Amino acid sequence: MARAVAQRLRFRYVDTGAMYRSVAWAALQRGISLSDERAVTALAQSLQIDFVTDPEGQRILVDGVDVTDLIRTPQVSDGASVVSVYPGVREAMVAVQRRLGADGGVVMEGRDIGTVVFPDAEIKVFLDASLDERARRRFEELRARGAGADLESVRRAEEERDRRDRTRSHSPLRAASDAVVIDSTGIPADEVAAGIVQLVQRRLRA
């Protein structure tokens, strides 16, 4: 959704979730236990994560390695949910996110953007949907990529991710008090994106 909005507005798109996935992927590649908070934090602080735009879309590089497809597996998704609760990891990623968005003209997707990363952002949208709806969307995304998964497993993973994100001590998941909250359950993606674009355009003209 955020990507579609960025494309329509011709803004830069930054998927902050991909950054936590990148940390999890790098830890798994190096044989670092995801439960070792100190080691994972040190790794996160050392990684060079870049977003590169090419004709096919956005690519994600970790220390120069293209991990765009490698970080979209269920194993990495689960790992990202684990490492993202570590305060040191979040601090390292937030520093990168603030650098990427410092000049504006960015649509940044993530669960703490409006509350922690850019609390003074011009426009904040908190996009919500029912658990079943989000699980279905995620399942279809995985299936389109050829990743093996079943709907019930995806639903459980989404539920666990919600629990972790809402209860973590550092920047828990919540809507900013001044965010526009949109429940997208049952609404076509194009319609939701169009509504957000209109919102942005109205705010920019004000």
PDB file of C-alpha atoms in Angstrom:
ATOM      1  CA  MET A   1       0.000   0.000   0.000  1.00  0.00           C
ATOM      2  CA  ALA A   2       2.690   2.495   0.985  1.00  0.00           C
ATOM      3  CA  ARG A   3       4.618   1.628  -2.158  1.00  0.00           C
ATOM      4  CA  ALA A   4       1.555   2.310  -4.332  1.00  0.00           C
ATOM      5  CA  VAL A   5       0.970   5.648  -2.608  1.00  0.00           C
ATOM      6  CA  ALA A   6       4.614   6.647  -3.079  1.00  0.00           C
ATOM      7  CA  GLN A   7       4.485   5.752  -6.768  1.00  0.00           C
ATOM      8  CA  ARG A   8       1.361   7.832  -7.333  1.00  0.00           C
ATOM      9  CA  LEU A   9       2.847  10.819  -5.516  1.00  0.00           C
ATOM     10  CA  ARG A  10       6.305  10.285  -7.037  1.00  0.00           C
ATOM     11  CA  PHE A  11       7.779  10.192  -3.556  1.00  0.00           C
ATOM     12  CA  ARG A  12      10.527   7.930  -2.315  1.00  0.00           C
ATOM     13  CA  TYR A  13       9.318   4.739  -0.651  1.00  0.00           C
ATOM     14  CA  VAL A  14      11.055   3.259   2.391  1.00  0.00           C
ATOM     15  CA  ASP A  15       9.953  -0.093   3.797  1.00  0.00           C
ATOM     16  CA  THR A  16      11.305  -0.028   7.340  1.00  0.00           C
ATOM     17  CA  GLY A  17      10.123  -3.573   7.965  1.00  0.00           C
ATOM     18  CA  ALA A  18      12.628  -4.681   5.331  1.00  0.00           C
ATOM     19  CA  MET A  19      15.369  -3.283   7.527  1.00  0.00           C
ATOM     20  CA  TYR A  20      14.462  -5.548  10.440  1.00  0.00           C
ATOM     21  CA  ARG A  21      14.141  -8.433   8.017  1.00  0.00           C
ATOM     22  CA  SER A  22      17.632  -7.593   6.790  1.00  0.00           C
ATOM     23  CA  VAL A  23      19.018  -7.773  10.317  1.00  0.00           C
ATOM     24  CA  ALA A  24      17.336 -11.145  10.874  1.00  0.00           C
ATOM     25  CA  TRP A  25      18.601 -12.447   7.518  1.00  0.00           C
ATOM     26  CA  ALA A  26      22.156 -11.316   8.280  1.00  0.00           C
ATOM     27  CA  ALA A  27      22.054 -12.963  11.711  1.00  0.00           C
ATOM     28  CA  LEU A  28      20.813 -16.237  10.248  1.00  0.00           C
ATOM     29  CA  GLN A  29      23.495 -16.119   7.555  1.00  0.00           C
ATOM     30  CA  ARG A  30      26.216 -15.609  10.155  1.00  0.00           C
ATOM     31  CA  GLY A  31      24.931 -18.268  12.515  1.00  0.00           C
ATOM     32  CA  ILE A  32      24.059 -15.728  15.206  1.00  0.00           C
ATOM     33  CA  SER A  33      21.288 -16.849  17.525  1.00  0.00           C
ATOM     34  CA  LEU A  34      18.299 -14.539  17.236  1.00  0.00           C
ATOM     35  CA  SER A  35      17.854 -14.833  21.002  1.00  0.00           C
ATOM     36  CA  ASP A  36      21.326 -13.342  21.592  1.00  0.00           C
ATOM     37  CA  GLU A  37      20.284  -9.710  21.988  1.00  0.00           C
ATOM     38  CA  ARG A  38      23.806  -8.377  22.435  1.00  0.00           C
ATOM     39  CA  ALA A  39      25.187 -10.095  19.331  1.00  0.00           C
ATOM     40  CA  VAL A  40      22.186  -9.175  17.178  1.00  0.00           C
ATOM     41  CA  THR A  41      22.378  -5.549  18.322  1.00  0.00           C
ATOM     42  CA  ALA A  42      26.087  -5.363  17.499  1.00  0.00           C
ATOM     43  CA  LEU A  43      25.340  -6.826  14.082  1.00  0.00           C
ATOM     44  CA  ALA A  44      22.556  -4.314  13.420  1.00  0.00           C
ATOM     45  CA  GLN A  45      24.882  -1.457  14.308  1.00  0.00           C
ATOM     46  CA  SER A  46      27.497  -2.706  11.845  1.00  0.00           C
ATOM     47  CA  LEU A  47      25.310  -3.361   8.800  1.00  0.00           C
ATOM     48  CA  GLN A  48      25.147  -1.049   5.795  1.00  0.00           C
ATOM     49  CA  ILE A  49      21.535  -1.132   4.582  1.00  0.00           C
ATOM     50  CA  ASP A  50      20.671   0.698   1.373  1.00  0.00           C
ATOM     51  CA  PHE A  51      17.540   1.146  -0.737  1.00  0.00           C
ATOM     52  CA  VAL A  52      18.201   1.344  -4.472  1.00  0.00           C
ATOM     53  CA  THR A  53      15.564   2.155  -7.090  1.00  0.00           C
ATOM     54  CA  ASP A  54      15.772   0.431 -10.464  1.00  0.00           C
ATOM     55  CA  PRO A  55      13.317  -0.039 -13.382  1.00  0.00           C
ATOM     56  CA  GLU A  56      11.837  -3.120 -11.674  1.00  0.00           C
ATOM     57  CA  GLY A  57      11.228  -1.349  -8.385  1.00  0.00           C
ATOM     58  CA  GLN A  58      13.161  -1.011  -5.170  1.00  0.00           C
ATOM     59  CA  ARG A  59      16.070  -3.271  -4.244  1.00  0.00           C
ATOM     60  CA  ILE A  60      17.437  -3.720  -0.751  1.00  0.00           C
ATOM     61  CA  LEU A  61      21.169  -4.136  -0.258  1.00  0.00           C
ATOM     62  CA  VAL A  62      22.895  -5.362   2.886  1.00  0.00           C
ATOM     63  CA  ASP A  63      26.623  -4.700   2.813  1.00  0.00           C
ATOM     64  CA  GLY A  64      26.343  -4.584  -0.965  1.00  0.00           C
ATOM     65  CA  VAL A  65      24.399  -7.860  -1.296  1.00  0.00           C
ATOM     66  CA  ASP A  66      20.948  -7.731  -2.916  1.00  0.00           C
ATOM     67  CA  VAL A  67      18.626  -9.354  -0.375  1.00  0.00           C
ATOM     68  CA  THR A  68      15.316  -8.131  -1.816  1.00  0.00           C
ATOM     69  CA  ASP A  69      13.935 -11.631  -2.344  1.00  0.00           C
ATOM     70  CA  LEU A  70      15.985 -13.375   0.340  1.00  0.00           C
ATOM     71  CA  ILE A  71      14.325 -11.488   3.204  1.00  0.00           C
ATOM     72  CA  ARG A  72      10.765 -12.438   2.217  1.00  0.00           C
ATOM     73  CA  THR A  73      10.758 -16.007   3.529  1.00  0.00           C
ATOM     74  CA  PRO A  74       8.638 -17.125   6.506  1.00  0.00           C
ATOM     75  CA  GLN A  75      11.819 -17.902   8.479  1.00  0.00           C
ATOM     76  CA  VAL A  76      13.164 -14.383   8.033  1.00  0.00           C
ATOM     77  CA  SER A  77       9.734 -12.899   8.785  1.00  0.00           C
ATOM     78  CA  ASP A  78       9.639 -14.751  12.092  1.00  0.00           C
ATOM     79  CA  GLY A  79      13.203 -13.665  12.816  1.00  0.00           C
ATOM     80  CA  ALA A  80      12.408 -10.036  12.092  1.00  0.00           C
ATOM     81  CA  SER A  81       9.617 -10.133  14.651  1.00  0.00           C
ATOM     82  CA  VAL A  82      12.123 -11.395  17.226  1.00  0.00           C
ATOM     83  CA  VAL A  83      14.977  -8.953  16.593  1.00  0.00           C
ATOM     84  CA  SER A  84      12.704  -5.933  16.223  1.00  0.00           C
ATOM     85  CA  VAL A  85      11.892  -5.961  19.943  1.00  0.00           C
ATOM     86  CA  TYR A  86      15.527  -5.322  20.904  1.00  0.00           C
ATOM     87  CA  PRO A  87      15.975  -1.635  21.859  1.00  0.00           C
ATOM     88  CA  GLY A  88      19.505  -1.469  20.437  1.00  0.00           C
ATOM     89  CA  VAL A  89      18.376  -2.858  17.102  1.00  0.00           C
ATOM     90  CA  ARG A  90      15.493  -0.409  16.917  1.00  0.00           C
ATOM     91  CA  GLU A  91      17.762   2.513  17.773  1.00  0.00           C
ATOM     92  CA  ALA A  92      20.192   1.546  15.015  1.00  0.00           C
ATOM     93  CA  MET A  93      17.417   1.211  12.439  1.00  0.00           C
ATOM     94  CA  VAL A  94      15.653   4.413  13.516  1.00  0.00           C
ATOM     95  CA  ALA A  95      18.885   6.347  12.963  1.00  0.00           C
ATOM     96  CA  VAL A  96      19.011   5.074   9.381  1.00  0.00           C
ATOM     97  CA  GLN A  97      15.308   5.792   8.846  1.00  0.00           C
ATOM     98  CA  ARG A  98      15.664   9.374  10.038  1.00  0.00           C
ATOM     99  CA  ARG A  99      18.569   9.888   7.673  1.00  0.00           C
ATOM    100  CA  LEU A 100      16.574   8.519   4.742  1.00  0.00           C
ATOM    101  CA  GLY A 101      13.586  10.732   5.491  1.00  0.00           C
ATOM    102  CA  ALA A 102      15.398  13.890   6.532  1.00  0.00           C
ATOM    103  CA  ASP A 103      14.742  15.747   3.277  1.00  0.00           C
ATOM    104  CA  GLY A 104      11.032  14.895   3.035  1.00  0.00           C
ATOM    105  CA  GLY A 105       9.210  13.639  -0.033  1.00  0.00           C
ATOM    106  CA  VAL A 106       9.120  10.156   1.475  1.00  0.00           C
ATOM    107  CA  VAL A 107       6.409   7.607   2.194  1.00  0.00           C
ATOM    108  CA  MET A 108       7.791   5.539   5.051  1.00  0.00           C
ATOM    109  CA  GLU A 109       6.110   2.277   5.997  1.00  0.00           C
ATOM    110  CA  GLY A 110       6.483   0.868   9.481  1.00  0.00           C
ATOM    111  CA  ARG A 111       4.811   0.267  12.809  1.00  0.00           C
ATOM    112  CA  ASP A 112       6.416   3.123  14.758  1.00  0.00           C
ATOM    113  CA  ILE A 113       7.003   5.803  12.118  1.00  0.00           C
ATOM    114  CA  GLY A 114       4.409   8.294  13.352  1.00  0.00           C
ATOM    115  CA  THR A 115       5.110   7.756  17.049  1.00  0.00           C
ATOM    116  CA  VAL A 116       8.903   7.347  17.245  1.00  0.00           C
ATOM    117  CA  VAL A 117      10.769   7.863  13.981  1.00  0.00           C
ATOM    118  CA  PHE A 118       8.987  10.986  12.738  1.00  0.00           C
ATOM    119  CA  PRO A 119       6.571  12.135  15.456  1.00  0.00           C
ATOM    120  CA  ASP A 120       6.325  15.509  13.692  1.00  0.00           C
ATOM    121  CA  ALA A 121       5.603  14.098  10.226  1.00  0.00           C
ATOM    122  CA  GLU A 122       3.315  16.249   8.102  1.00  0.00           C
ATOM    123  CA  ILE A 123       0.908  13.373   7.498  1.00  0.00           C
ATOM    124  CA  LYS A 124       0.453  10.168   9.462  1.00  0.00           C
ATOM    125  CA  VAL A 125      -1.737   7.291   8.359  1.00  0.00           C
ATOM    126  CA  PHE A 126      -2.368   4.281  10.578  1.00  0.00           C
ATOM    127  CA  LEU A 127      -3.572   1.557   8.246  1.00  0.00           C
ATOM    128  CA  ASP A 128      -5.459  -1.223   9.967  1.00  0.00           C
ATOM    129  CA  ALA A 129      -7.343  -4.374   8.937  1.00  0.00           C
ATOM    130  CA  SER A 130      -8.754  -7.418  10.664  1.00  0.00           C
ATOM    131  CA  LEU A 131      -6.386 -10.242  11.551  1.00  0.00           C
ATOM    132  CA  ASP A 132      -8.080 -12.551   9.056  1.00  0.00           C
ATOM    133  CA  GLU A 133      -7.784  -9.962   6.299  1.00  0.00           C
ATOM    134  CA  ARG A 134      -4.099  -9.338   6.952  1.00  0.00           C
ATOM    135  CA  ALA A 135      -3.386 -13.053   7.105  1.00  0.00           C
ATOM    136  CA  ARG A 136      -5.124 -13.587   3.776  1.00  0.00           C
ATOM    137  CA  ARG A 137      -3.163 -10.777   2.140  1.00  0.00           C
ATOM    138  CA  ARG A 138       0.121 -12.088   3.520  1.00  0.00           C
ATOM    139  CA  PHE A 139      -0.720 -15.631   2.411  1.00  0.00           C
ATOM    140  CA  GLU A 140      -1.464 -14.455  -1.121  1.00  0.00           C
ATOM    141  CA  GLU A 141       1.770 -12.462  -1.171  1.00  0.00           C
ATOM    142  CA  LEU A 142       3.786 -15.519  -0.137  1.00  0.00           C
ATOM    143  CA  ARG A 143       1.996 -17.737  -2.623  1.00  0.00           C
ATOM    144  CA  ALA A 144       2.704 -15.251  -5.429  1.00  0.00           C
ATOM    145  CA  ARG A 145       6.397 -15.468  -4.545  1.00  0.00           C
ATOM    146  CA  GLY A 146       6.308 -19.253  -4.609  1.00  0.00           C
ATOM    147  CA  ALA A 147       6.965 -19.544  -0.869  1.00  0.00           C
ATOM    148  CA  GLY A 148       5.417 -22.535   0.832  1.00  0.00           C
ATOM    149  CA  ALA A 149       2.905 -21.593   3.524  1.00  0.00           C
ATOM    150  CA  ASP A 150      -0.610 -22.399   4.664  1.00  0.00           C
ATOM    151  CA  LEU A 151      -3.199 -19.835   5.656  1.00  0.00           C
ATOM    152  CA  GLU A 152      -3.566 -20.944   9.269  1.00  0.00           C
ATOM    153  CA  SER A 153       0.203 -20.811   9.858  1.00  0.00           C
ATOM    154  CA  VAL A 154       0.332 -17.336   8.364  1.00  0.00           C
ATOM    155  CA  ARG A 155      -2.562 -16.246  10.578  1.00  0.00           C
ATOM    156  CA  ARG A 156      -0.794 -17.520  13.703  1.00  0.00           C
ATOM    157  CA  ALA A 157       2.401 -15.729  12.676  1.00  0.00           C
ATOM    158  CA  GLU A 158       0.521 -12.463  12.161  1.00  0.00           C
ATOM    159  CA  GLU A 159      -1.175 -12.835  15.533  1.00  0.00           C
ATOM    160  CA  GLU A 160       2.154 -13.465  17.265  1.00  0.00           C
ATOM    161  CA  ARG A 161       3.727 -10.505  15.481  1.00  0.00           C
ATOM    162  CA  ASP A 162       0.917  -8.263  16.711  1.00  0.00           C
ATOM    163  CA  ARG A 163       1.401  -9.500  20.265  1.00  0.00           C
ATOM    164  CA  ARG A 164       5.137  -8.866  20.205  1.00  0.00           C
ATOM    165  CA  ASP A 165       4.839  -5.455  18.607  1.00  0.00           C
ATOM    166  CA  ARG A 166       2.124  -4.242  20.974  1.00  0.00           C
ATOM    167  CA  THR A 167       3.856  -5.436  24.137  1.00  0.00           C
ATOM    168  CA  ARG A 168       7.504  -4.608  23.402  1.00  0.00           C
ATOM    169  CA  SER A 169       9.008  -2.113  25.845  1.00  0.00           C
ATOM    170  CA  HIS A 170      10.661   0.034  23.175  1.00  0.00           C
ATOM    171  CA  SER A 171       8.319   1.879  20.750  1.00  0.00           C
ATOM    172  CA  PRO A 172       5.305  -0.455  20.967  1.00  0.00           C
ATOM    173  CA  LEU A 173       2.778  -0.570  18.154  1.00  0.00           C
ATOM    174  CA  ARG A 174       0.085   2.083  18.524  1.00  0.00           C
ATOM    175  CA  ALA A 175      -1.541   4.768  16.420  1.00  0.00           C
ATOM    176  CA  ALA A 176      -0.218   8.296  16.893  1.00  0.00           C
ATOM    177  CA  SER A 177      -2.793  10.589  18.490  1.00  0.00           C
ATOM    178  CA  ASP A 178      -2.852  12.761  15.361  1.00  0.00           C
ATOM    179  CA  ALA A 179      -2.836   9.931  12.815  1.00  0.00           C
ATOM    180  CA  VAL A 180      -5.622   9.293  10.331  1.00  0.00           C
ATOM    181  CA  VAL A 181      -6.781   5.749  11.110  1.00  0.00           C
ATOM    182  CA  ILE A 182      -8.055   3.751   8.139  1.00  0.00           C
ATOM    183  CA  ASP A 183      -9.637   0.303   8.493  1.00  0.00           C
ATOM    184  CA  SER A 184      -9.007  -1.287   5.110  1.00  0.00           C
ATOM    185  CA  THR A 185     -10.844  -4.546   5.808  1.00  0.00           C
ATOM    186  CA  GLY A 186     -12.773  -5.534   2.704  1.00  0.00           C
ATOM    187  CA  ILE A 187     -11.733  -2.449   0.732  1.00  0.00           C
ATOM    188  CA  PRO A 188      -9.847  -2.914  -2.574  1.00  0.00           C
ATOM    189  CA  ALA A 189      -6.198  -1.850  -2.367  1.00  0.00           C
ATOM    190  CA  ASP A 190      -6.527   0.632  -5.237  1.00  0.00           C
ATOM    191  CA  GLU A 191      -9.382   2.372  -3.457  1.00  0.00           C
ATOM    192  CA  VAL A 192      -7.432   2.653  -0.209  1.00  0.00           C
ATOM    193  CA  ALA A 193      -4.352   3.989  -2.019  1.00  0.00           C
ATOM    194  CA  ALA A 194      -6.431   6.559  -3.904  1.00  0.00           C
ATOM    195  CA  GLY A 195      -7.965   7.782  -0.656  1.00  0.00           C
ATOM    196  CA  ILE A 196      -4.561   8.213   0.981  1.00  0.00           C
ATOM    197  CA  VAL A 197      -3.201  10.063  -2.062  1.00  0.00           C
ATOM    198  CA  GLN A 198      -6.162  12.453  -1.946  1.00  0.00           C
ATOM    199  CA  LEU A 199      -5.540  13.019   1.758  1.00  0.00           C
ATOM    200  CA  VAL A 200      -1.881  13.860   1.126  1.00  0.00           C
ATOM    201  CA  GLN A 201      -2.700  16.183  -1.740  1.00  0.00           C
ATOM    202  CA  ARG A 202      -5.267  18.055   0.351  1.00  0.00           C
ATOM    203  CA  ARG A 203      -2.809  18.466   3.214  1.00  0.00           C
ATOM    204  CA  LEU A 204      -0.049  19.680   0.900  1.00  0.00           C
ATOM    205  CA  ARG A 205      -2.374  22.283  -0.619  1.00  0.00           C
ATOM    206  CA  ALA A 206      -3.538  23.550   2.767  1.00  0.00           C
TER     207      ALA A 206
END
